[in-house]
Structure formats: structure tokens, C-alpha cells
Short mmCIF file of C-alpha atoms in Angstrom, two decimals:
data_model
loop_
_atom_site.label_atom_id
_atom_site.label_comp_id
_atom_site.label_asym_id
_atom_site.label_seq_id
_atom_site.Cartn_x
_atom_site.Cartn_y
_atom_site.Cartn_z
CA UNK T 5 86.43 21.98 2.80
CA UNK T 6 84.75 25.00 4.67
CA UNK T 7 81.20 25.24 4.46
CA UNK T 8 79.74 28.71 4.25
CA UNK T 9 76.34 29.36 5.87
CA UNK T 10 74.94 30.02 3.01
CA UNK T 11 75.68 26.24 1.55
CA UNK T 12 74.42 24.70 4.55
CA UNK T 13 71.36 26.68 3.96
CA UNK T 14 71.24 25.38 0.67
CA UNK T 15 71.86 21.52 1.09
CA UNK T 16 69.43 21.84 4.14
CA UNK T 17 66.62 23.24 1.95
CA UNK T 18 67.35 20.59 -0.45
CA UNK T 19 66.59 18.23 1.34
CA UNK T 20 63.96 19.31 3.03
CA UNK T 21 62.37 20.06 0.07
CA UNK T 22 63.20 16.21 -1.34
CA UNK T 23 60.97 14.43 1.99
CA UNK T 24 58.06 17.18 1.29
CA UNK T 25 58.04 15.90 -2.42
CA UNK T 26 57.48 12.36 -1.23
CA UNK T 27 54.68 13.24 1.13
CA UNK T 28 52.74 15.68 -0.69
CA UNK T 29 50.36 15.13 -3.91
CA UNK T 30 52.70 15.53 -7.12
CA UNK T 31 55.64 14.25 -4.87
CA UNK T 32 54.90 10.27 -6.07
CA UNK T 33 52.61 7.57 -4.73
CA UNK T 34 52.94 6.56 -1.08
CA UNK T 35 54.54 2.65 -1.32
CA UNK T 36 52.32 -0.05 -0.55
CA UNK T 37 52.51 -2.23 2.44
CA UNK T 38 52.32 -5.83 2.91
CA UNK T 39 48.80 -5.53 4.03
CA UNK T 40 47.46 -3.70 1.11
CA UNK T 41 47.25 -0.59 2.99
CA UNK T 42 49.34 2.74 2.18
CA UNK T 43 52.88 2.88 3.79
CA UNK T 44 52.60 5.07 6.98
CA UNK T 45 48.93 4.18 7.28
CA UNK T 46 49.15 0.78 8.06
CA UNK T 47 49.39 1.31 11.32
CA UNK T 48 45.97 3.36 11.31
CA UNK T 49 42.97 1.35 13.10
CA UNK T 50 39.91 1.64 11.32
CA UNK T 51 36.69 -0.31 13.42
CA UNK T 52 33.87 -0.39 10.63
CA UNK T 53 30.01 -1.96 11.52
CA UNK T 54 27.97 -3.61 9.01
CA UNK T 55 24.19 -4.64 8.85
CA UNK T 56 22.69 -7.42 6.75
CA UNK T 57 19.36 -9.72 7.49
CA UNK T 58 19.18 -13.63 6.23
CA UNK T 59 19.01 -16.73 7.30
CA UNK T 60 21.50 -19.07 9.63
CA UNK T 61 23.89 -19.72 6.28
CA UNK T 62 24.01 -16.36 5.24
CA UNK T 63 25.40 -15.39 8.67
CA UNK T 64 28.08 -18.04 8.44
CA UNK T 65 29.26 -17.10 5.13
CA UNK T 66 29.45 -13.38 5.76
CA UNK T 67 31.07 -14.09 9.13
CA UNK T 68 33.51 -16.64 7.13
CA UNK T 69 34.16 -13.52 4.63
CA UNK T 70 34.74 -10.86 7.53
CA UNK T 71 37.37 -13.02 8.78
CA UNK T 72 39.37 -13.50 5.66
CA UNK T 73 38.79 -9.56 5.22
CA UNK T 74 40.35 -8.79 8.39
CA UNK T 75 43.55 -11.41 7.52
CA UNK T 76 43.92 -9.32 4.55
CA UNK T 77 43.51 -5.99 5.95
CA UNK T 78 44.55 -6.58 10.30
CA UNK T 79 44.20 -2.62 10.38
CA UNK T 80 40.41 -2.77 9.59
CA UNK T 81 38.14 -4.35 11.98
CA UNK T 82 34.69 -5.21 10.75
CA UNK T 83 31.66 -5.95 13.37
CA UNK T 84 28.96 -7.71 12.19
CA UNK T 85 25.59 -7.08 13.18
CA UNK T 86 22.93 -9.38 11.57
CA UNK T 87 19.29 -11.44 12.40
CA UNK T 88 16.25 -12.67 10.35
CA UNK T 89 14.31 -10.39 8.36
CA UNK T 90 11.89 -9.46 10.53
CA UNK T 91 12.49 -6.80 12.18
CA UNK T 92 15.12 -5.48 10.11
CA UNK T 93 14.94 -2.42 8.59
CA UNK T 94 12.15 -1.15 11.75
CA UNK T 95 16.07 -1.60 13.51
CA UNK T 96 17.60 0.07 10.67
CA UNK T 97 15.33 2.87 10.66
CA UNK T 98 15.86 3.71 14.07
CA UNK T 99 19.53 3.69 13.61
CA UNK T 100 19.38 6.32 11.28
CA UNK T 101 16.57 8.48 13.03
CA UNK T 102 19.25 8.34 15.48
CA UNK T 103 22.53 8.70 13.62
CA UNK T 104 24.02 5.50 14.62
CA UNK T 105 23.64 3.48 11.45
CA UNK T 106 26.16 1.15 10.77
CA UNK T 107 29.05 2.20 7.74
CA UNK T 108 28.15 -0.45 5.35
CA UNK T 109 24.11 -1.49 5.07
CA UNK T 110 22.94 -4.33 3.17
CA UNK T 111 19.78 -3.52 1.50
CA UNK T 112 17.13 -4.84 -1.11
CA UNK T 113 15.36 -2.70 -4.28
CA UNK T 114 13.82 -0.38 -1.20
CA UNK T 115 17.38 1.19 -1.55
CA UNK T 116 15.41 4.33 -3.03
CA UNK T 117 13.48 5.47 0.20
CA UNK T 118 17.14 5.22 1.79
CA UNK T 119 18.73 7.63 -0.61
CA UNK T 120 15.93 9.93 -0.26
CA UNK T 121 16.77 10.19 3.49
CA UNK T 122 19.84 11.40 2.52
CA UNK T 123 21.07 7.97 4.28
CA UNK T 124 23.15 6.78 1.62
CA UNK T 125 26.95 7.41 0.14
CA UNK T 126 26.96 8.20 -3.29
CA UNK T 127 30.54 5.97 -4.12
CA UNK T 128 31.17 6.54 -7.40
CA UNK T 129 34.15 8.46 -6.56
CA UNK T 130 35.40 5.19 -5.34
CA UNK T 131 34.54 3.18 -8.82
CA UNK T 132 37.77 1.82 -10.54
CA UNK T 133 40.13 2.76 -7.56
CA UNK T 134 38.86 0.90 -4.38
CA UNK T 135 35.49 -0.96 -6.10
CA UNK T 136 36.49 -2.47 -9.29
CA UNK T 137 33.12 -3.16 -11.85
CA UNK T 138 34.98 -4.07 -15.00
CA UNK T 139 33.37 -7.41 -14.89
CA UNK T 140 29.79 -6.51 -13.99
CA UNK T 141 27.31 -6.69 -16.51
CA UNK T 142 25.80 -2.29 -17.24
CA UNK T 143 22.50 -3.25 -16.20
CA UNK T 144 23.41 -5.51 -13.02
CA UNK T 145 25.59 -1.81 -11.80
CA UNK T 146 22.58 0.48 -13.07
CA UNK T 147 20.51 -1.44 -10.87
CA UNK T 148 22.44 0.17 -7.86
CA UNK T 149 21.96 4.05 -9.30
CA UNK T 150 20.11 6.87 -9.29
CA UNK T 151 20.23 10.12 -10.85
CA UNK T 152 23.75 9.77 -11.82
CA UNK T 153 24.86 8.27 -9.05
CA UNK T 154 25.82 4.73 -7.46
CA UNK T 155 24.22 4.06 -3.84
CA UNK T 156 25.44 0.32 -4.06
CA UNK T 157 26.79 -2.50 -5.35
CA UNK T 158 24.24 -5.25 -6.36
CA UNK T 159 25.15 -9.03 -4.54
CA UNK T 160 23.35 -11.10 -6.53
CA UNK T 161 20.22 -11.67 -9.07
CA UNK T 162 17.43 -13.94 -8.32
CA UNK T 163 14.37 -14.98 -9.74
CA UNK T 164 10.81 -16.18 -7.81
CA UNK T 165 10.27 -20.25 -8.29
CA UNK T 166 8.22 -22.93 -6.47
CA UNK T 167 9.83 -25.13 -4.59
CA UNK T 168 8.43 -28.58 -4.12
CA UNK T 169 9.58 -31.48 -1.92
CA UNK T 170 10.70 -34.09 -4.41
CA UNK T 171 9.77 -37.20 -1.52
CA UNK T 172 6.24 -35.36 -0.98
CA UNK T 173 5.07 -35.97 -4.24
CA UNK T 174 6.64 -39.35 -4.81
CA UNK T 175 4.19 -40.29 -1.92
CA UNK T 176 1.33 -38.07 -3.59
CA UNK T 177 1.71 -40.87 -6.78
CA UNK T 178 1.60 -37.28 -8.75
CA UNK T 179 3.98 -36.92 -11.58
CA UNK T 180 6.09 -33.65 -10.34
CA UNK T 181 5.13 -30.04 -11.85
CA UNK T 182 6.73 -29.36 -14.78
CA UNK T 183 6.47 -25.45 -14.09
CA UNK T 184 4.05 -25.01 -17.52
CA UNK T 185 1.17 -23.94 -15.62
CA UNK T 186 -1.86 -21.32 -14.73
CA UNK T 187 -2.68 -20.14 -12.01
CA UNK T 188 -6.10 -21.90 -12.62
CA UNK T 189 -3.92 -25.64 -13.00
CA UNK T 190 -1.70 -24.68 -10.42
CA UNK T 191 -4.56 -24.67 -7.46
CA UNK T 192 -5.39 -28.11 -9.45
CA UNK T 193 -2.09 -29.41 -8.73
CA UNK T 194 -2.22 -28.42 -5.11
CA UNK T 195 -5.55 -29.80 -4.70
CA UNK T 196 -4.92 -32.96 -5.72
CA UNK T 197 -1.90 -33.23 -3.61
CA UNK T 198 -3.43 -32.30 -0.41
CA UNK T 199 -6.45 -34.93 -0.99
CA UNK T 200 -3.36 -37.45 -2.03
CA UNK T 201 -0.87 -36.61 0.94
CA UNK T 202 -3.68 -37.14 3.54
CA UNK T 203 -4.80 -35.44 6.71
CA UNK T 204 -2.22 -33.24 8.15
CA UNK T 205 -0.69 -32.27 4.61
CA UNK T 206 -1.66 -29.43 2.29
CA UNK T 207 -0.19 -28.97 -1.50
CA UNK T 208 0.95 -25.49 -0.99
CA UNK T 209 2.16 -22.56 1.38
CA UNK T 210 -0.78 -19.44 1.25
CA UNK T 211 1.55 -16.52 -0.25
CA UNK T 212 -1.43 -14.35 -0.48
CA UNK T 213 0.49 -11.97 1.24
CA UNK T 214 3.26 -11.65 -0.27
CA UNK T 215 3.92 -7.55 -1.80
CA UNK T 216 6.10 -8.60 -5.06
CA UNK T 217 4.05 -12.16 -5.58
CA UNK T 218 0.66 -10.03 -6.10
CA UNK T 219 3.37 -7.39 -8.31
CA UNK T 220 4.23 -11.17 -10.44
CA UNK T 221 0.03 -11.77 -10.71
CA UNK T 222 -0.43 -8.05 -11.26
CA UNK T 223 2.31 -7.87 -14.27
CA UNK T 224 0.68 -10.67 -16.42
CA UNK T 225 -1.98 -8.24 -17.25
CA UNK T 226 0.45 -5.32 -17.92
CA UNK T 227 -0.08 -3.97 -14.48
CA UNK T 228 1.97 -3.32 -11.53
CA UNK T 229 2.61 -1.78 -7.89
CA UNK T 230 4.71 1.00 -9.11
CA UNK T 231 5.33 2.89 -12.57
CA UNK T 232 6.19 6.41 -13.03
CA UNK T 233 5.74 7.77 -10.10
CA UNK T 234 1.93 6.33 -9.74
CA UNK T 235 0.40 3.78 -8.28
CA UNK T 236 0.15 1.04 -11.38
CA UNK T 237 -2.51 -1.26 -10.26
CA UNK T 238 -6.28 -1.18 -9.14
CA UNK T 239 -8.20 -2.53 -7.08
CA UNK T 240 -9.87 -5.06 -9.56
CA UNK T 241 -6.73 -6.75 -9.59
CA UNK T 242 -6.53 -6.80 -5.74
CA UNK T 243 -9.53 -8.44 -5.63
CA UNK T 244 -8.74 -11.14 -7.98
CA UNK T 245 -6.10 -11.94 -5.84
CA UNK T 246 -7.40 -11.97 -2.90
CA UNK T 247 -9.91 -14.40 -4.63
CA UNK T 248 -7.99 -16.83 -5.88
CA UNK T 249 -6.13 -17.58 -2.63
CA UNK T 250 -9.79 -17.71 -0.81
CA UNK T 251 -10.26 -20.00 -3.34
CA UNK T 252 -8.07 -22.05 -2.67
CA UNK T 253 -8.04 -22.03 0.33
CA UNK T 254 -11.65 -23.19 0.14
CA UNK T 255 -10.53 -25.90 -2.23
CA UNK T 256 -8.00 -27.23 0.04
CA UNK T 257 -5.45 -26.53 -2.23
CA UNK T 258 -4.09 -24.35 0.49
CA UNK T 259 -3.83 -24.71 4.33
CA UNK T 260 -6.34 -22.92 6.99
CA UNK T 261 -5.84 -19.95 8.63
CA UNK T 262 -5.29 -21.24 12.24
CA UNK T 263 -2.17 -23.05 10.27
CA UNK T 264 -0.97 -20.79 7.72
CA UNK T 265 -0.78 -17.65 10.47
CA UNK T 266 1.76 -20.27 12.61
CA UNK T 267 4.60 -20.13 10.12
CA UNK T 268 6.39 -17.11 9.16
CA UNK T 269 7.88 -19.64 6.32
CA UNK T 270 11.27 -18.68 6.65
CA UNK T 271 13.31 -21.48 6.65
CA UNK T 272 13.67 -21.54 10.62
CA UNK T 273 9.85 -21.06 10.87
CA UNK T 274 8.15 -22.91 7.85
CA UNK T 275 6.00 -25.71 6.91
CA UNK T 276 7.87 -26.64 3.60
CA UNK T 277 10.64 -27.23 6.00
CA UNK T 278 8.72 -29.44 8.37
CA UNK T 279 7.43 -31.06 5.16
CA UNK T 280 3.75 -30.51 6.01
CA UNK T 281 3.38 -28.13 3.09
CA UNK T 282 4.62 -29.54 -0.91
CA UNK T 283 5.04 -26.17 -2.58
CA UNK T 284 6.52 -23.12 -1.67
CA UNK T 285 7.21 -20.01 -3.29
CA UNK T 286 10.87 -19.14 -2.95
CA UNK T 287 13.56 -16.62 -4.15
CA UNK T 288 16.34 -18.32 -6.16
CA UNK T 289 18.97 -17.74 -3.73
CA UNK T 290 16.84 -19.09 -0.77
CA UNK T 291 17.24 -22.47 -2.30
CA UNK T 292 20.67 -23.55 -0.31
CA UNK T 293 19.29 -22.08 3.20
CA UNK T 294 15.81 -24.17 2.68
CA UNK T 295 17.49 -27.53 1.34
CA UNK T 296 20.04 -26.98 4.82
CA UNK T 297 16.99 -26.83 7.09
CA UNK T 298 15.44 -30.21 5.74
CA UNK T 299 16.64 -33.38 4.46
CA UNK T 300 13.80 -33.82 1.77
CA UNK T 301 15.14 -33.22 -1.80
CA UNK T 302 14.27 -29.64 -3.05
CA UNK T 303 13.42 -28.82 -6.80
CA UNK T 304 12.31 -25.66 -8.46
CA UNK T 305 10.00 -24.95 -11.32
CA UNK T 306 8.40 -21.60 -12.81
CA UNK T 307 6.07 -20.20 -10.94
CA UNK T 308 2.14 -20.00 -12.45
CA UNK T 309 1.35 -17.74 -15.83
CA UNK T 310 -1.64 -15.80 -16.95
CA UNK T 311 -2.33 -18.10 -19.47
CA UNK T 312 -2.91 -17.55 -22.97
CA UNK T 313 -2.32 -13.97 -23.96
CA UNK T 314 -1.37 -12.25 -20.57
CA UNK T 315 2.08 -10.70 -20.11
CA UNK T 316 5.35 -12.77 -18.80
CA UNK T 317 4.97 -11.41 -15.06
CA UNK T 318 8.74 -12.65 -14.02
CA UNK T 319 11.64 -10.25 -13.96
CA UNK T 320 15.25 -10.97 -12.46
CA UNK T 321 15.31 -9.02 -9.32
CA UNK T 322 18.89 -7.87 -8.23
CA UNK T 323 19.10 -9.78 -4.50
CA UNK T 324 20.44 -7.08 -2.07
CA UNK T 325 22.95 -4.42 -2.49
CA UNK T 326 25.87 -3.66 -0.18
CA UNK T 327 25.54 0.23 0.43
CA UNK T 328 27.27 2.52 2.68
CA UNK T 329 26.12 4.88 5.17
CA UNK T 330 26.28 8.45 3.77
CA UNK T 331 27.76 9.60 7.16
CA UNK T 332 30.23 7.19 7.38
CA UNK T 333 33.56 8.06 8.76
CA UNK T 334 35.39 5.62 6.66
CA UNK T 335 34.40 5.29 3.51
CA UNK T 336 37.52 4.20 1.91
CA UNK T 337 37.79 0.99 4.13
CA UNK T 338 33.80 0.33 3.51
CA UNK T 339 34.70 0.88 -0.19
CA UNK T 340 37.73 -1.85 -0.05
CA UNK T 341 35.03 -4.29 1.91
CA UNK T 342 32.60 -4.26 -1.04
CA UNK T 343 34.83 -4.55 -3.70
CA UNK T 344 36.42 -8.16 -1.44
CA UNK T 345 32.91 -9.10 -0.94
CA UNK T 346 32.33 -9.53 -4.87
CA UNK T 347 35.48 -9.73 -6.33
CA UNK T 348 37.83 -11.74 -4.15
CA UNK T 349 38.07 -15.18 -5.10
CA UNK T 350 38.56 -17.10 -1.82
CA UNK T 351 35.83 -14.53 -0.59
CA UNK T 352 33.19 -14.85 -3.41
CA UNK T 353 33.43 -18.67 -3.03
CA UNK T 354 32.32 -18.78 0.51
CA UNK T 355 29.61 -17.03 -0.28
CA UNK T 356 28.57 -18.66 -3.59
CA UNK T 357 24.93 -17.92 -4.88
CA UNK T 358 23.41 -17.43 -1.18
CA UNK T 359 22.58 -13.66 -1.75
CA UNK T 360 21.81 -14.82 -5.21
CA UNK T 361 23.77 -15.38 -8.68
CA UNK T 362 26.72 -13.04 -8.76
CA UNK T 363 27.03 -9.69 -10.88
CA UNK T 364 30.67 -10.47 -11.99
CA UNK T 365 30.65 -12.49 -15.05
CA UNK T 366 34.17 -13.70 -13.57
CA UNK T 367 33.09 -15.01 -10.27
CA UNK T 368 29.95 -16.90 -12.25
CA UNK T 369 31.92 -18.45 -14.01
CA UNK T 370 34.44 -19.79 -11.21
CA UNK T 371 31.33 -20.79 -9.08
CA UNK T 372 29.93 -22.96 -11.53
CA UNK T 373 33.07 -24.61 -12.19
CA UNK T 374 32.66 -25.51 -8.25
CA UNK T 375 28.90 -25.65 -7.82
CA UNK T 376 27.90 -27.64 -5.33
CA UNK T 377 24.59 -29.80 -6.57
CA UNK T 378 22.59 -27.22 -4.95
CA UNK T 379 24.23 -24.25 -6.69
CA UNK T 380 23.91 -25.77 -9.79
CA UNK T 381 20.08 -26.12 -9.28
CA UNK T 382 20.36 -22.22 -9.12
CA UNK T 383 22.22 -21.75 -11.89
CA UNK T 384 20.63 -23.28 -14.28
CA UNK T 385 16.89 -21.83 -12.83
CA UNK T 386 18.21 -18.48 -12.85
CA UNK T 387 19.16 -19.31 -16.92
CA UNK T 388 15.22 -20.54 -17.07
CA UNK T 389 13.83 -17.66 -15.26
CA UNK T 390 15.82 -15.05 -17.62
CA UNK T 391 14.28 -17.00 -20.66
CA UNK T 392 11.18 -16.49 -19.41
CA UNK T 393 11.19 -12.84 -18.00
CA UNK T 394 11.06 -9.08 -18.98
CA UNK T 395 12.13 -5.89 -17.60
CA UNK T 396 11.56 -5.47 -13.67
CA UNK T 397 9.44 -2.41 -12.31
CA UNK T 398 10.72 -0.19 -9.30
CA UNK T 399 9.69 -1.41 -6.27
CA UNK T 400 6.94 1.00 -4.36
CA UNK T 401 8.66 3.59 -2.15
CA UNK T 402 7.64 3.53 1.42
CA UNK T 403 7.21 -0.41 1.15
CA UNK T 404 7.22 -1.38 4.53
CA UNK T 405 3.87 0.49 4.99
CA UNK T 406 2.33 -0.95 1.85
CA UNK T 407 3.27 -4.46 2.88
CA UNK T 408 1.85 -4.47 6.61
CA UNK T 409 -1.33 -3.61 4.89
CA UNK T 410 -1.32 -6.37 2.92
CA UNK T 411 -0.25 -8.62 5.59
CA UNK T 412 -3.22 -7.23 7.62
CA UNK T 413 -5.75 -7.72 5.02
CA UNK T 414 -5.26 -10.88 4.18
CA UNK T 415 -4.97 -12.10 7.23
CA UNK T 416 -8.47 -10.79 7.74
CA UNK T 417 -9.50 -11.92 4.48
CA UNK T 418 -8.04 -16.14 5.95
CA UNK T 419 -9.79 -15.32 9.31
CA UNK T 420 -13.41 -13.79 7.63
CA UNK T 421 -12.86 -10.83 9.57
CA UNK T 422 -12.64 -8.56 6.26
CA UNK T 423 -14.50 -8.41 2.71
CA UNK T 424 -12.69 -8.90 -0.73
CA UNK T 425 -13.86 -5.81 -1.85
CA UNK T 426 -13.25 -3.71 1.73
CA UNK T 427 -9.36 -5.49 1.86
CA UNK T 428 -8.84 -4.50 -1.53
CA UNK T 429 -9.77 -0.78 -1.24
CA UNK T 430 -7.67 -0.71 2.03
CA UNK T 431 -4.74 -2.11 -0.40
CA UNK T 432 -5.12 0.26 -2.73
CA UNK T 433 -5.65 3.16 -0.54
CA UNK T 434 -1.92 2.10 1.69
CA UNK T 435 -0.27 1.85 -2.00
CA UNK T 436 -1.78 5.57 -3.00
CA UNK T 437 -0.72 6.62 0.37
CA UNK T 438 2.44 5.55 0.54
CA UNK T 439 3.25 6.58 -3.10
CA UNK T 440 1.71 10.12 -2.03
CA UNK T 441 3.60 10.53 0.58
CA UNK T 442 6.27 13.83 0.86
#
């Protein structure tokens, strides 16, 4: 048959208009590849960077969990960029001074001065289509938010404990600490261990300098660093604190200054590890990276209460969350990397409890039905600790300030170099300060 010029018009538009339809929105979904990744886009190669601070095990896991990633997903490559905490966000900050933060950011409950930057993606938009929350508990994904928005996606929940080496007080002859204690019977318990263990040991690590430990002390009498929008302590309480560690200290319950200021007391730099020290004051999720470094058992009991009357000072305190950078150019691919970090099962198993007890009621519950010995030790302390805790605070903003001038006082208050009542006002003034600050 003859075709006329005008039918080949026609079948041409036809079918020109049939390959638009299946390209354009309204035309049908795009078919998906073998890799997970949108037919025709597979071939796209995305390079993302991510940031996160820990110890030796964390670095493996995440590592571990990068590689399986990038298995999944050979389009998207993911480099890794990690060390210790020190240093950390100083590195951080001067990435983003400089517009050359990495896409996806691990960060703690100091995710606030972050978002006020203007550093962080809000990724809601990506909630039920790249991240997937259904099995998150409300409060464990609130925890991420602000203002209506999500800045990230929590990686665990962990809880403050002492940690005691189990083969340190079988030699002491002391019965181990049942975690009932005071603050008052706590220094006891050290004291007695350090005159036990002999010269060269001391019952506990000084954490007199720790920002969210004096938050703990300061919540059992209904205070604490930071509450709507003011500073929520005083300086009394400051100087109980620093008391009670000079104290100690004086006591013997505690080590000197010459040997407390040698450890940074993370697990590659600590006394607990070396096993000179009995108690240390851990996070939940440290427990695995501090039983690695030393072959000592490790067990872990509630940290000291106000005693009769005072307020329950422990709250569950979400671990880190995985955020991502607000001028990322991928945020789709950063997106698909959180939602594998804690949802995937292969994935969520190599990385178990180390950033603390998952958010996803389904991944708890296939990690205990693996837990190592070790894991179960955190399982079953974080379902003490949430027995025996209330409502966290917000963290201060600004906290990196606040906390090198706590680090500085009581270091001067170990070394004499500073008053009680002088390092206390100089506390409180770097917390007003700080919390002033525009």
C-alpha cells in the first residue's frame, strides 16, 4: 500500500510521542537495574566522602560496611575519612568554613550548632522513598529534628556506666560494685581499692572533666547545662563538683595529676586499658572497643546517684547521627547510604551495637539473636539504664568552647594552679558565653 505523507507524519509522531511518554514524569517509572539503581542511570558515577570519629573497631566496621555498600551499588563510590575524636570536629569546622565538607557527616547531640550554620540537609524529602523509618521508634527519629525538619538519622542509643576490671577487684579481695551507690560510697569504693591494689594502682579514672558527667551530677538536683534557651546550672553546683573530685583525689580514691593528665582514656590512650586504673566511666557502646584493647574481663554497673531524694540524673543519649552536608551534590546516593547503614541486614550486623543500640526495633532484635557475649553485656545495660533514667536535656550549643573550659579548669584545679571558687565562675561564665553567643 502507498503511504501518503501525511500517514508517515502520523505514525512518526506516534511514536515519537510513545519514547517521550516513557522518559518523562506521567510517562511510567524508569525500570530498575540489577544494581538497584534506575535503568539509564546505572551507568552514572557518583564519588561520595564521609566523616565519622571512633575508635580502631569502629573504623573497621564502617570500612567493612562501605565495602558491601559499594558491591551493592558499583556506581557509587564512598571515601572514608575517619580518626579519634580529638581533633574532630576543629577538622570538621574548617571543612565547612571552607566549603569542602564531606556529603555525609557523622555527628553527636551538637548536631544543633551544625544546622544553625546552615551546614546541614534537611532530608525529609527523602523519608519513606530512599531512608525507610517504619521501624524506628518516634522519639529515637525526633531525636534527629528540628523545627519540622530531619537533619539526621540517629545510629544508636547509649547510656553512661562504670566499667570495672572484673580481675582488678578479684585481686582487691572487694566484692564487685553492685551499681547501688552515692557518690559519697562510690569514692569509698575507690578508696578502698586503691589502698587494696597497692602502689602503682588507683580505684578510679578522674572524669572531673568530663561536660555531660558534671550535666549527670548536675541533673540529680533538677539542674542542668542547658534548658530553654538558658544556661540551667550555677556555679554552686560547679563547685561541688569540682570538690568532690579534689576530694578524692586527696583521698586516693583517684589518681594524681602528673598521672591522670598522661591518659586521654580513650581506649588507645587509657589507664583502664593498661589496667592501672579499676573504674572507668564509659558510654554503653564503648564497651566492645575497651574489652578489644585489653584482655581483663570488663563489667558495667550504674553509675553513682544523689542519694535519697535527688533526681534520677541518667537519660539515654542517642549515640551519633549520620547527617548530610546541606551542600551536597548528591544527596540521593548519601540518602541510599544511610538508610544501608541502619537497615541492611548483612550491613547492620557488622556494625552491631558499636555506635550504640540500634533505633530499628528490627535490627535489635536480629542482633540479639547473634550477640556476641559482649553485645549482650550492652543490651541488657542499656535495658537497666532505661529503667533507671528520665528525659535527656539538649546539649549546650557552642559545646566545644564550653568543654575546653572545663578541661582547662580542672586541670588547674588537679595541678593547684586555680581556686574552686575562681574555676567555677570561669565555668559558668564559658557556659553563659557560649549560650549568649549570636
Amino acid at each position: 500500500m502507498k503511504k501518503t505523507r501525511k500517514g508517515t507524519a502520523l505514525i512518526t509522531f506516534v511514536a515519537l510521542t510513545a519514547m517521550l511518554s516513557a522518559c518523562t514524569p506521567g510517562g511510567g517509572a524508569p525500570a530498575e537495574s540489577k544494581n538497584g539503581t534506575a535503568a539509564g542511570g546505572a551507568d552514572k558515577k557518583v564519588e561520595l566522602r564521609m566523616t565519622w570519629w571512633g575508635a580502631q573497631a569502629r573504623h573497621d566496621a564502617t570500612l567493612k560496611v562501605i565495602e558491601l555498600f559499594e558491591k551493592k551499588y558499583p556506581n557509587i563510590k564512598i571515601n572514608g575519612e575517619y580518626m579519634g575524636s580529638d581533633g574532630y570536629f576543629d577538622k570538621l569546622n574548617t571543612q565547612i568554613a571552607g566549603g569542602n565538607a564531606p556529603d555525609l557527616i557523622q555527628l553527636g547531640n551538637n548536631y544543633p550548632d551544625y544546622v544553625a550554620r546552615g551546614a546541614l540537609l534537611d532530608i525529609n524529602p527523602y523519608i519513606g522513598k530512599e531512608i525507610h523509618i517504619e521501624n524506628f521508634d518516634k522519639s529515637n527519629i525526633d531525636s534527629g529534628g528540628m523545627d519540622g525538619k530531619l537533619y539526621g538519622i540517629i545510629l544508636g542509643s547509649n547510656a553512661y556506666g562504670i566499667a570495672y576490671n572484673t580481675e582488678l577487684i578479684k585481686k582487691s579481695g572487694l566484692k564487685p560494685p553492685s551499681g547501688q551507690w552515692t557518690w559519697e560510697e562510690y569514692g569509698k569504693y575507690a578508696q578502698d581499692l586503691t589502698k587494696a591494689l597497692g602502689k602503682g594502682y588507683y580505684g578510679a579514672v578522674d572524669e572531673s572533666k568530663l561536660p555531660l558527667y558534671l550535666n549527670y551530677f548536675a541533673r540529680q538536683s533538677n539542674k542542668t547545662l542547658y534548658k530553654d534557651g538558658k544556661v540551667g546550672l550555677d556555679k554552686d553546683v560547679i563547685a561541688y563538683w569540682f570538690t568532690m573530685w579534689d576530694n578524692y583525689r586527696k583521698a586516693g580514691s583517684t589518681p594524681p595529676a602528673e598521672f591522670t593528665t598522661a591518659y586521654t582514656e580513650a581506649p588507645e590512650n587509657s589507664s583502664f586499658v593498661e589496667g592501672k586504673t579499676a573504674m572507668h566511666l564509659i558510654w554503653s557502646n564503648q564497651l566492645n572497643a575497651y574489652q578489644k584493647a585489653m584482655k581483663d574481663e570488663i563489667q558495667v554497673v550504674l553509675p553513682p546517684t544523689g542519694g535519697s531524694g535527688a533526681q534520677q540524673g541518667l537519660w539515654l543519649q542517642p549515640s551519633q547521627f549520620m547527617s548530610v552536608n546541606a551542600k551536597t551534590k548528591n544527596p540521593k546516593e548519601a540518602a541510599m547510604f544511610i538508610d544501608f547503614m541502619v537497615n541492611d541486614p548483612e550491613a547492620t550486623m557488622v556494625l552491631g551495637s558499636e555506635r550504640g543500640v540500634p533505633g530499628s526495633s528490627k535490627v535489635r532484635e536480629a542482633l540479639k539473636a547473634k550477640a556476641t557475649p559482649v553485645d549482650k553485656k550492652v543490651y541488657d545495660y542499656i535495658d537497666l539504664a532505661a529503667k533507671n533514667s528520665r528525659t535527656p536535656d539538649r546539649e549546650i550549643p557552642n559545646g566545644k568552647e564550653f568543654e575546653t573550659t572545663l578541661i582547662n579548669m580542672s586541670q588547674k584545679v588537679l595541678f593547684g594552679k586555680e581556686t574552686i571558687p575562681n574555676a567555677s565562675q570561669e565555668v559558668l561564665s564559658a557556659a553563659e558565653k557560649v549560650v549568649n553567643k549570636k
